[in-house]
mmCIF file of C-alpha atoms and ligand atoms in Angstrom:
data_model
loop_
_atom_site.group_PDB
_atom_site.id
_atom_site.type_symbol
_atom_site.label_atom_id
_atom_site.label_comp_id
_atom_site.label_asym_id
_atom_site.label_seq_id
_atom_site.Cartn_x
_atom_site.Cartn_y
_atom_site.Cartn_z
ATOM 1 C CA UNK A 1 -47.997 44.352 56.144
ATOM 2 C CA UNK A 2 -44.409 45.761 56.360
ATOM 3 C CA UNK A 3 -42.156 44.821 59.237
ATOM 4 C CA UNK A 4 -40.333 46.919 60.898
ATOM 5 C CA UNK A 5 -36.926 46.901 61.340
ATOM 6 C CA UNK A 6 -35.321 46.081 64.764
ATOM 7 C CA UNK A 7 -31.599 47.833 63.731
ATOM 8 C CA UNK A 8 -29.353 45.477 66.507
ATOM 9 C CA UNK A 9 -25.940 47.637 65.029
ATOM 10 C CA UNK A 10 -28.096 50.716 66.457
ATOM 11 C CA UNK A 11 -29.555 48.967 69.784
ATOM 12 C CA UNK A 12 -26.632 47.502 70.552
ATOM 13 C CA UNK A 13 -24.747 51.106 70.088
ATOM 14 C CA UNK A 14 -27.659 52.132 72.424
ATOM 15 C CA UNK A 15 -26.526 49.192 74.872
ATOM 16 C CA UNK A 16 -22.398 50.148 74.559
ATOM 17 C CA UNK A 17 -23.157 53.708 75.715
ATOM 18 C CA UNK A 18 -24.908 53.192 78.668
ATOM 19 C CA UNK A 19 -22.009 50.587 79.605
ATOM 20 C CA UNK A 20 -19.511 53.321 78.870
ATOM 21 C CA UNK A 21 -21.706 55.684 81.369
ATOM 22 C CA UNK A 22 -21.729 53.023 84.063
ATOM 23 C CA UNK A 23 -18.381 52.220 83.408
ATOM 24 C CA UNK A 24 -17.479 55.970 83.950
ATOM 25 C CA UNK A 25 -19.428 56.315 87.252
ATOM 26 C CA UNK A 26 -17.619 53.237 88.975
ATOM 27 C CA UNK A 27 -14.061 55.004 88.054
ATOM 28 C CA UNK A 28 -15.108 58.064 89.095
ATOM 29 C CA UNK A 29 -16.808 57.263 92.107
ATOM 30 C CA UNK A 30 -15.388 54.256 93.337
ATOM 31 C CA UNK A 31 -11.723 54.145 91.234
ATOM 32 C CA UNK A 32 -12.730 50.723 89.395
ATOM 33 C CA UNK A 33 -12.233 49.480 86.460
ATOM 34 C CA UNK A 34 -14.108 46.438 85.488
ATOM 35 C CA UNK A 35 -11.643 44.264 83.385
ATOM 36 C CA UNK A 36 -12.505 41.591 81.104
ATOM 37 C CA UNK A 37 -9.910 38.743 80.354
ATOM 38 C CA UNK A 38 -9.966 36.723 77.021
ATOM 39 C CA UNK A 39 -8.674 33.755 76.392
ATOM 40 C CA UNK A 40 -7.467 32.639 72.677
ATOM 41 C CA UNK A 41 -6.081 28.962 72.043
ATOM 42 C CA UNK A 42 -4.695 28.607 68.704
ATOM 43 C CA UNK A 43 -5.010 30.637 65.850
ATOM 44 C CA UNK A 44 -8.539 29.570 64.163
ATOM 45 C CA UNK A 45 -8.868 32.558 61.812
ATOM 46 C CA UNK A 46 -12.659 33.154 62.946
ATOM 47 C CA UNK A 47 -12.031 33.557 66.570
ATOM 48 C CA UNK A 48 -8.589 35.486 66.212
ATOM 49 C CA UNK A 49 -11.106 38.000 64.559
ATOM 50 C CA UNK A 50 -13.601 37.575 67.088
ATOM 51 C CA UNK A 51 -11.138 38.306 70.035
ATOM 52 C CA UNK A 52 -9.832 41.322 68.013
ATOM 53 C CA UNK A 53 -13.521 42.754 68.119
ATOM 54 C CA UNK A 54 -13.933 42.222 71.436
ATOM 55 C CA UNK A 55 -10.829 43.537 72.630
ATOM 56 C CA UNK A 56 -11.759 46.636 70.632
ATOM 57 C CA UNK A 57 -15.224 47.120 72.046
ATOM 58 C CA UNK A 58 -14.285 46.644 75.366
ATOM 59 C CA UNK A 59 -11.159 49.165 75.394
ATOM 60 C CA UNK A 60 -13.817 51.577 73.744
ATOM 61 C CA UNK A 61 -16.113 51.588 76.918
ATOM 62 C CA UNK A 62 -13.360 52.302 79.063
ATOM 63 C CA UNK A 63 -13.024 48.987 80.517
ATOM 64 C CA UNK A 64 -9.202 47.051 80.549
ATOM 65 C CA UNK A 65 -9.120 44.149 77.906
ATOM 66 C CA UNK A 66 -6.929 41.537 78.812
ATOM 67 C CA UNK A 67 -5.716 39.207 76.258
ATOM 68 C CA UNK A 68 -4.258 35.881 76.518
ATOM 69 C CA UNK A 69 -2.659 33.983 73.658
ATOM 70 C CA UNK A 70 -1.699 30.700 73.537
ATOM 71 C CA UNK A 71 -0.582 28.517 71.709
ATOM 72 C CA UNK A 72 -2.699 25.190 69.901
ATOM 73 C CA UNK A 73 -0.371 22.636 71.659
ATOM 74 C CA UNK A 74 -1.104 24.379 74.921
ATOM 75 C CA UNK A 75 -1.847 21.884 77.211
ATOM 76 C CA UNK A 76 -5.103 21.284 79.524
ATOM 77 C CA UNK A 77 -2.930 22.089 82.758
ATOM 78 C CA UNK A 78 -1.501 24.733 81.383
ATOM 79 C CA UNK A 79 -4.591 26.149 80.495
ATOM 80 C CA UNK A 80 -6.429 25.501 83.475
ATOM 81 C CA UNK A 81 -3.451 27.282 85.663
ATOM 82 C CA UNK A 82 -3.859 30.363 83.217
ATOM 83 C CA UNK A 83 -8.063 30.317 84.596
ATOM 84 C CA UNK A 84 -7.004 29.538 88.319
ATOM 85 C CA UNK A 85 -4.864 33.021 88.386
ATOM 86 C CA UNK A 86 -7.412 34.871 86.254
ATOM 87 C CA UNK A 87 -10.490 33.369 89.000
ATOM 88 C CA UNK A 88 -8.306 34.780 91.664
ATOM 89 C CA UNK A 89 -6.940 38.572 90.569
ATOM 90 C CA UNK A 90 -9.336 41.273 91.143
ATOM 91 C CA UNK A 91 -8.984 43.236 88.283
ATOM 92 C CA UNK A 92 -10.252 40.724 86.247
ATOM 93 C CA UNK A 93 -14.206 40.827 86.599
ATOM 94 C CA UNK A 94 -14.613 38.840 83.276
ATOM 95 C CA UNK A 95 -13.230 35.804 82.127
ATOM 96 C CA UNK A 96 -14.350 34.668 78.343
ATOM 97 C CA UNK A 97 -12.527 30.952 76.673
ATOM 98 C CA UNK A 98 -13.054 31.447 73.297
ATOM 99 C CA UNK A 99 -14.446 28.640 71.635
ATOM 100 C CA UNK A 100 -14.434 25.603 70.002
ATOM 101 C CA UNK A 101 -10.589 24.742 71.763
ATOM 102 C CA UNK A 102 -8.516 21.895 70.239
ATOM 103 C CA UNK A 103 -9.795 18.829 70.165
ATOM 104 C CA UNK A 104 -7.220 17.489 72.712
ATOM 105 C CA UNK A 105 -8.659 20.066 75.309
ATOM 106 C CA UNK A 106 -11.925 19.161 77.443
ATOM 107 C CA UNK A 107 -14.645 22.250 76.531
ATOM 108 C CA UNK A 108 -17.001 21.360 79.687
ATOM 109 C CA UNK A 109 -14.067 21.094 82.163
ATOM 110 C CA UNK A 110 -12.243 24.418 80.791
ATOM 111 C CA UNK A 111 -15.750 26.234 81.139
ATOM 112 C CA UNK A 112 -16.496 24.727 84.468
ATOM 113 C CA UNK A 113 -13.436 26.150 86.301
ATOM 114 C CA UNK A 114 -13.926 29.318 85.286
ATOM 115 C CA UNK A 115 -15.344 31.051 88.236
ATOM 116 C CA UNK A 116 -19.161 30.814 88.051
ATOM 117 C CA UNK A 117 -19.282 34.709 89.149
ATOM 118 C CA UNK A 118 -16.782 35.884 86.529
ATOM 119 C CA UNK A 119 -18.143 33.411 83.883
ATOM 120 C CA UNK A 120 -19.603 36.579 81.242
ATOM 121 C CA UNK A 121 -20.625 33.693 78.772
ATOM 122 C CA UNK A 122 -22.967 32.076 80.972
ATOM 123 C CA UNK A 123 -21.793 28.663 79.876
ATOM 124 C CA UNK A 124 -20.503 27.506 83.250
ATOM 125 C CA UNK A 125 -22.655 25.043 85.237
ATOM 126 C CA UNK A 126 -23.752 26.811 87.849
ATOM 127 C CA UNK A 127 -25.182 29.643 85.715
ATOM 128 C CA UNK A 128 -26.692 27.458 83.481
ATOM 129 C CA UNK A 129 -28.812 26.175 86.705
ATOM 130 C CA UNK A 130 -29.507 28.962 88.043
ATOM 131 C CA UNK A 131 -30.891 30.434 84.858
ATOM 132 C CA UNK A 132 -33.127 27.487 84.938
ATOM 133 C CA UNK A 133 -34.455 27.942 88.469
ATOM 134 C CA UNK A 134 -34.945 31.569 88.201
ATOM 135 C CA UNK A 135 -31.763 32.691 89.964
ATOM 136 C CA UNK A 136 -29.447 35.657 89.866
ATOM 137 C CA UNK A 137 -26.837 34.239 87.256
ATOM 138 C CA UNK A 138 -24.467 35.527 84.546
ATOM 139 C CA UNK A 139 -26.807 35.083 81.191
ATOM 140 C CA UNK A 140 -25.294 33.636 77.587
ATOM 141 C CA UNK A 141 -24.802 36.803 75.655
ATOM 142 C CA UNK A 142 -27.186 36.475 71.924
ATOM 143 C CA UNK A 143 -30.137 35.031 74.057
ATOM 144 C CA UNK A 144 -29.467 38.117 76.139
ATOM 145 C CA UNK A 145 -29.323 40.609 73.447
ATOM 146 C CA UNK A 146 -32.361 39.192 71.992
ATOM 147 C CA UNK A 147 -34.368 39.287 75.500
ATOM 148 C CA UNK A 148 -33.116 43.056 75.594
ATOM 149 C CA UNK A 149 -34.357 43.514 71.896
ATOM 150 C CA UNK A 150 -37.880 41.746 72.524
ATOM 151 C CA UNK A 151 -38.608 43.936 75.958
ATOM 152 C CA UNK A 152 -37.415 47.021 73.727
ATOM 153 C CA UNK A 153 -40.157 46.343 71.138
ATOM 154 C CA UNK A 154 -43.009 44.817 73.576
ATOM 155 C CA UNK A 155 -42.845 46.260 76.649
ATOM 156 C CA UNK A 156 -43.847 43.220 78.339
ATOM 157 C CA UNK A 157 -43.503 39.772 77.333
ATOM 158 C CA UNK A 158 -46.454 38.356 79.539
ATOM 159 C CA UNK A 159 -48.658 35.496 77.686
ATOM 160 C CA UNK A 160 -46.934 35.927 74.310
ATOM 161 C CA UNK A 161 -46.925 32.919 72.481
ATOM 162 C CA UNK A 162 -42.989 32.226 71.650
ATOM 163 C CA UNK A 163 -41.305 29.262 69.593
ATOM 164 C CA UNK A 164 -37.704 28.793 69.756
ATOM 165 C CA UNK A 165 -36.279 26.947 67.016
ATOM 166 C CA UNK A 166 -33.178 25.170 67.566
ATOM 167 C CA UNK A 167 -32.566 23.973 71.193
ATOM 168 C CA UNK A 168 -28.450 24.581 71.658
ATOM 169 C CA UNK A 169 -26.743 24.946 74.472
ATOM 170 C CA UNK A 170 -25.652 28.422 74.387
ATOM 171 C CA UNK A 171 -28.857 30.061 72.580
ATOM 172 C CA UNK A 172 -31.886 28.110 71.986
ATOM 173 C CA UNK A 173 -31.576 26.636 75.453
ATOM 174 C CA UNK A 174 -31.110 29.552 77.402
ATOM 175 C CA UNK A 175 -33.337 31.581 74.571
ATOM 176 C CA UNK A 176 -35.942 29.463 75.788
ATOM 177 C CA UNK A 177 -35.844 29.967 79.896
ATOM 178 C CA UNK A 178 -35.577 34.067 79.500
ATOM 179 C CA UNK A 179 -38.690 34.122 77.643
ATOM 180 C CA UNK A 180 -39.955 31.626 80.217
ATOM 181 C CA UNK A 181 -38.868 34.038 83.179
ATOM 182 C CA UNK A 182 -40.904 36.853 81.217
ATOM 183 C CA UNK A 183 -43.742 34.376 81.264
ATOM 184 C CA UNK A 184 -43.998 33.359 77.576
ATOM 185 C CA UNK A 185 -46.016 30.588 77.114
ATOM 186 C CA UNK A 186 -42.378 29.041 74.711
ATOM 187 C CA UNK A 187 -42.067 26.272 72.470
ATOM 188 C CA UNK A 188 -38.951 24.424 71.774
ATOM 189 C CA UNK A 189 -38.688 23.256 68.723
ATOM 190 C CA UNK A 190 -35.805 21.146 66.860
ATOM 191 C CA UNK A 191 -34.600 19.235 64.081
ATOM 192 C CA UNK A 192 -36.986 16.163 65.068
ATOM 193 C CA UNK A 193 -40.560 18.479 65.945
ATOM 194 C CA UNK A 194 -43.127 17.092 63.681
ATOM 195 C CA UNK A 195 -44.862 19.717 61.991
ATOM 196 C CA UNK A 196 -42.378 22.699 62.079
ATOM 197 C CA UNK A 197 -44.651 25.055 59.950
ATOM 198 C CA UNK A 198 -48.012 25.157 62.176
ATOM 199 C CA UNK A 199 -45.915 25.157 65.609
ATOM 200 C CA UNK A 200 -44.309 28.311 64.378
ATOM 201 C CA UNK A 201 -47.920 30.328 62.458
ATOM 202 C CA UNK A 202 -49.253 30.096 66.099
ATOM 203 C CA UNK A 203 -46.256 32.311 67.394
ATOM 204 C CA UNK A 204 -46.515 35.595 68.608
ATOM 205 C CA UNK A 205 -42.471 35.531 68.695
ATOM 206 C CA UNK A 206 -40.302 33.427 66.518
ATOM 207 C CA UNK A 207 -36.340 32.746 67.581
ATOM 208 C CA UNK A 208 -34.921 30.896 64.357
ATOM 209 C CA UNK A 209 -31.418 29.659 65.952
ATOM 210 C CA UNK A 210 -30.863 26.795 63.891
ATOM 211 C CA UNK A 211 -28.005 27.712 61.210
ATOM 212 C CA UNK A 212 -29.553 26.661 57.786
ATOM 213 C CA UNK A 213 -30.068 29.151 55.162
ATOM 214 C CA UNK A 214 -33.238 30.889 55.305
ATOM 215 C CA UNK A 215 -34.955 27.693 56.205
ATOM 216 C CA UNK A 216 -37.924 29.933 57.894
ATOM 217 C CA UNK A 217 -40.529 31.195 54.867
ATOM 218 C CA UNK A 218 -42.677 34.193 55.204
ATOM 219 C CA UNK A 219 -45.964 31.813 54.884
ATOM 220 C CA UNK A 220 -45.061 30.563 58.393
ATOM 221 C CA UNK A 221 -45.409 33.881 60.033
ATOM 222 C CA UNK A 222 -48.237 34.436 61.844
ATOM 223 C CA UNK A 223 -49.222 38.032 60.674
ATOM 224 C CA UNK A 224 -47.735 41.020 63.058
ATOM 225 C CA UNK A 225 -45.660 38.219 64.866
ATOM 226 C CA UNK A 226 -42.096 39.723 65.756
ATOM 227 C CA UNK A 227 -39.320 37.726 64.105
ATOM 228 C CA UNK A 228 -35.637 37.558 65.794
ATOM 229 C CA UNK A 229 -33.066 35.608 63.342
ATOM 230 C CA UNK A 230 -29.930 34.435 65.317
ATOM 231 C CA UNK A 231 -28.723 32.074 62.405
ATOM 232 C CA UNK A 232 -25.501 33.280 60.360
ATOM 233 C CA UNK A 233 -25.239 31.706 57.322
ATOM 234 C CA UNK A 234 -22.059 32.744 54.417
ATOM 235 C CA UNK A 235 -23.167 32.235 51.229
ATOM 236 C CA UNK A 236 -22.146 32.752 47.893
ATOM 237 C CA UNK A 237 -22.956 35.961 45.749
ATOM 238 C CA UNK A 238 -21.945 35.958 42.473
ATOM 239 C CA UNK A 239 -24.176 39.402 41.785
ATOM 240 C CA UNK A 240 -21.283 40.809 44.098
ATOM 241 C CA UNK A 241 -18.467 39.100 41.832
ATOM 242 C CA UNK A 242 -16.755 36.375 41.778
ATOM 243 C CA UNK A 243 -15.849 34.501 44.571
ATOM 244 C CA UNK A 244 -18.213 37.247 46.750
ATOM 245 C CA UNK A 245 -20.126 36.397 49.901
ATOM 246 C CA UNK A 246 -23.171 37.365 51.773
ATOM 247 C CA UNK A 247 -24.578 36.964 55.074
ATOM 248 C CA UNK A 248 -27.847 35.455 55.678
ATOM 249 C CA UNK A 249 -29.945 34.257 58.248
ATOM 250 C CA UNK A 250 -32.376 31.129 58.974
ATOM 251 C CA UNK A 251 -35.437 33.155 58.117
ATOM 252 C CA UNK A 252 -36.402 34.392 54.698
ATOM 253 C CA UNK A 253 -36.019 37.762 55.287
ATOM 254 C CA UNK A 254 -38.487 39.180 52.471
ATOM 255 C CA UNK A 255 -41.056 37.310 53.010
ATOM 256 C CA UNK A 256 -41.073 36.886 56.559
ATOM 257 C CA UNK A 257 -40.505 40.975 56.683
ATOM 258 C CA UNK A 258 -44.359 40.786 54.423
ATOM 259 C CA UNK A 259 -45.820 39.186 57.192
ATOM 260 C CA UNK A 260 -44.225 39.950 60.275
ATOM 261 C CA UNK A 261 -44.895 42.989 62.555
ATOM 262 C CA UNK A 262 -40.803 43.473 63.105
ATOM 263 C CA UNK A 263 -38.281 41.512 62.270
ATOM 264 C CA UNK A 264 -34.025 41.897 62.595
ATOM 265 C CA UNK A 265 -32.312 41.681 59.688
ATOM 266 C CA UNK A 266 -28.682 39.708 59.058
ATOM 267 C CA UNK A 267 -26.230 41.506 59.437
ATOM 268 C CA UNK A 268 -26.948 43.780 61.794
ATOM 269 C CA UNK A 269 -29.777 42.250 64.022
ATOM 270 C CA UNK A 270 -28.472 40.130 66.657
ATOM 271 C CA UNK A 271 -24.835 39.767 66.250
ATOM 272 C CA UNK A 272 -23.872 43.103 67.045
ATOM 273 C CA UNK A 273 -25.922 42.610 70.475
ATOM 274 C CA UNK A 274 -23.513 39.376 71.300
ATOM 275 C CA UNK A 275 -20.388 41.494 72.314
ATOM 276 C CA UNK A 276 -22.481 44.277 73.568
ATOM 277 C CA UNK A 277 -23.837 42.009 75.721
ATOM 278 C CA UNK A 278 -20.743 40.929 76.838
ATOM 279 C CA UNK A 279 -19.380 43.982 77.674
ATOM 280 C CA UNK A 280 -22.968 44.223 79.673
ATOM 281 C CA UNK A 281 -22.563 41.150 81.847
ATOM 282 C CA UNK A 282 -18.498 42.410 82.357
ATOM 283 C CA UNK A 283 -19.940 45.427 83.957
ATOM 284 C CA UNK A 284 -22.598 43.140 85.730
ATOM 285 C CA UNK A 285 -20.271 40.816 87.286
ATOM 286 C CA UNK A 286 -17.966 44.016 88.401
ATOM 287 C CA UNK A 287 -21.011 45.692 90.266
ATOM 288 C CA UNK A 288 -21.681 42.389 91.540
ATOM 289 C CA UNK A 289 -17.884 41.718 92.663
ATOM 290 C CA UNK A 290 -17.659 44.693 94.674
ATOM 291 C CA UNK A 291 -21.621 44.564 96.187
ATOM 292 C CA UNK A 292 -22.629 47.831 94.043
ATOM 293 C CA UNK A 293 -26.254 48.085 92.704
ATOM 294 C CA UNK A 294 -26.276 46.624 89.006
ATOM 295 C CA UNK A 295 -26.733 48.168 86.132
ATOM 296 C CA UNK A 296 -30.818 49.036 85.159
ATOM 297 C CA UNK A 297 -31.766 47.404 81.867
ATOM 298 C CA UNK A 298 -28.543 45.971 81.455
ATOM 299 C CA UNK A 299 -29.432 42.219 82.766
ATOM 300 C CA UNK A 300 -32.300 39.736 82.373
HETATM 301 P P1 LIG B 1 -26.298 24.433 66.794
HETATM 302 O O1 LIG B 1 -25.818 23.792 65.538
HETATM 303 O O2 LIG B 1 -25.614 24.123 68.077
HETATM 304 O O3 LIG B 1 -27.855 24.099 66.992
HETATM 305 C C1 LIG B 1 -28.743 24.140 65.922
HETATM 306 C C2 LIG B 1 -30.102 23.666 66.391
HETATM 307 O O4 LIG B 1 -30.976 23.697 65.272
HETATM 308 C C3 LIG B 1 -30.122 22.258 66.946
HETATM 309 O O5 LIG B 1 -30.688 22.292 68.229
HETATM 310 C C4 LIG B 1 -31.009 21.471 65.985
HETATM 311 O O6 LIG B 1 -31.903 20.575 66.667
HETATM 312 C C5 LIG B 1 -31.805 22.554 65.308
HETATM 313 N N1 LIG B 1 -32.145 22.178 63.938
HETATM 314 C C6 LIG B 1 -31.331 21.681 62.979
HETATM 315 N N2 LIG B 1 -32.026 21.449 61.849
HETATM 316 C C7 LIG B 1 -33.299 21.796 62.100
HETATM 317 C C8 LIG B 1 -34.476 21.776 61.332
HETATM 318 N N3 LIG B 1 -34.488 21.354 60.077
HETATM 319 N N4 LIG B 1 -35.615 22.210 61.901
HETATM 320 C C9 LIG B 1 -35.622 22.658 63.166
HETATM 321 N N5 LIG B 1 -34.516 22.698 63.946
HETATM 322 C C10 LIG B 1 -33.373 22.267 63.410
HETATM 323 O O7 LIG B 1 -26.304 25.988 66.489
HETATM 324 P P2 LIG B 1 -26.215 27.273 67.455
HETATM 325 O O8 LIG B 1 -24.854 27.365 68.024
HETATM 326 O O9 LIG B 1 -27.387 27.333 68.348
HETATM 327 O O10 LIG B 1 -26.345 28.407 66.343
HETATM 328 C C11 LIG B 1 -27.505 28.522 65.541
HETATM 329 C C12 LIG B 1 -27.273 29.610 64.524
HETATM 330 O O11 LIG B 1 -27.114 30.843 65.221
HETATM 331 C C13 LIG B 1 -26.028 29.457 63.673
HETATM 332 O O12 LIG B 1 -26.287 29.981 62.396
HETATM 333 C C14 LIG B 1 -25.009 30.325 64.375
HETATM 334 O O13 LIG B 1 -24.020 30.814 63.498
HETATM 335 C C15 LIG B 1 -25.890 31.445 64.858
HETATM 336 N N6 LIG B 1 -25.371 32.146 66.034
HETATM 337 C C16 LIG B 1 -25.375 33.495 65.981
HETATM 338 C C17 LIG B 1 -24.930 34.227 67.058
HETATM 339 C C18 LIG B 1 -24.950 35.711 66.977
HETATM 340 O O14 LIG B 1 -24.228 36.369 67.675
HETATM 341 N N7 LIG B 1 -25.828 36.279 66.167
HETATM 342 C C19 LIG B 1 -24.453 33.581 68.195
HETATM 343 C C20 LIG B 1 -24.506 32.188 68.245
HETATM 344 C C21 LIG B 1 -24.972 31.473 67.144
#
């Protein structure tokens, strides 16, 4: 069997236009703009490009980016003051801390005074519990875009078997309770589950979130099982030239694609779904802000 392709760069195109229709409506019927705020400590060269695609995307779908800047040394008041005056202006809907922050700077406290309404990543708290108990919350963004991929290819989710490897705060985690709330029967499994192979054949749905290099072989796909690789993975590729790089994920892509029924590739499965997703849960939190009805499809 051939897999087919779940194309994320085209789903999560899919995804940007119908925020840049909603977006449209809310200015045109009810003058707002949602606005999402990012915040940048220090220059790591990663997340400077990270914040440079975000900013992009979100300009694109007609919402205001707003970019802070600061500087490594910034200090934990400082930065905390900059969050208090972005949880109380209007105009910002979103507020996104791009991390990891410098060492000297507490993660969980930064996260945890970001509003919990205006909190896009989903990291705060509050959202975190809520997710877990089934409540209205603002949803980590890859889990997200891989929910939104799954229901895309299934329909429903109902009494699917599901194994999520890799059990992280900001995807396997919250990977985990969607597929729960669309009543997966899910497995969590980790670097210490006993018998990684046979947990996974018995999948109707494997999540590989672990970060290590194709670590998931096409012999542990249960035939017509649908595959979603979240792990980014740089290695070299001298058949490029020297020096050259490639992306890969945590699954083996040709084999598992032999067995699989679909599978997303790397590049171009989930990651491009992370900042549409984003841009998603900006819009979210704006309809939210201002009591409108949410956007359909758009949430978990
Ligand atoms: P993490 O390092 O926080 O967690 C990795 C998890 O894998 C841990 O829970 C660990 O228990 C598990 N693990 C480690 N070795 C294992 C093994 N041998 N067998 C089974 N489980 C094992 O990583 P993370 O932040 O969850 O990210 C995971 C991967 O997803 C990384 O490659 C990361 O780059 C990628 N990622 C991609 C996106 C995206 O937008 N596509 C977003 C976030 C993370």
């Amino acid at each position: 069997m051939t897999a087919q392709i779940i194309d994320g760069k085209a789903f999560a195109a899919e995804v940007r236009g119908k925020v840049a229709t909603h977006v449209a409506r809310l200015r045109d019927e009810h003058g707002l703009t949602p606005g999402l705020a990012v915040v940048l400590v220090g220059e790591d060269p990663a997340s400077q490009v990270y914040v440079r695609n975000k900013g992009k995307q979100t300009a694109e779908v007609g919402m205001n980016s707003i970019e802070h800047k600061l500087s490594a040394k910034t200090s934990q008041a400082d930065l905390l003051a900059l969050i208090d005056s972005l949880n109380a202006d209007p105009g910002v809907h979103g507020i996104l801390v791009q991390l990891p922050l410098p060492g000297h700077l507490d993660e969980d406290l930064v996260i945890n005074a970001i509003a919990p309404e205006k909190d896009v990543d989903g990291f705060h708290i509050l959202n975190v519990g809520r997710l877990g108990t089934g409540q209205k919350s603002m949803v980590p963004c890859t889990p997200l875009g891989c929910l939104m991929m799954l229901r895309a290819h299934h329909g429903s989710l109902s009494g699917l078997d599901a194994v999520v490897i890799g059990r992280s705060n900001i995807v396997g985690k919250p990977m985990a309770q969607l597929l729960l709330g669309d009543s997966c029967t899910v497995t969590i499994a980790h670097s210490r589950t006993k018998d990684l192979p046979q947990i996974v054949r018995r999948a109707d749905i494997v999540i590989a979130a672990v970060g290590r290099t194709e670590m998931v072989p096409g012999d542990w796909i249960k035939p017509g099982a649908t595959v979603i690789d979240v792990g980014i993975n740089r290695i070299d590729a001298p058949e490029k030239g020297e020096g050259k790089t490639r992306l890969v994920g945590d699954c083996h892509f040709d084999s598992c694609a032999e067995t699989a029924g679909a599978i997303t590739p790397v590049p171009g499965g989930v990651g491009p779904m992370t900042i549409a997703c984003l841009l998603a849960n900006t819009l979210t939190a704006c309809c939210r802000a201002n009591s409108l009805p949410e956007p359909e499809g758009l949430t978990a």
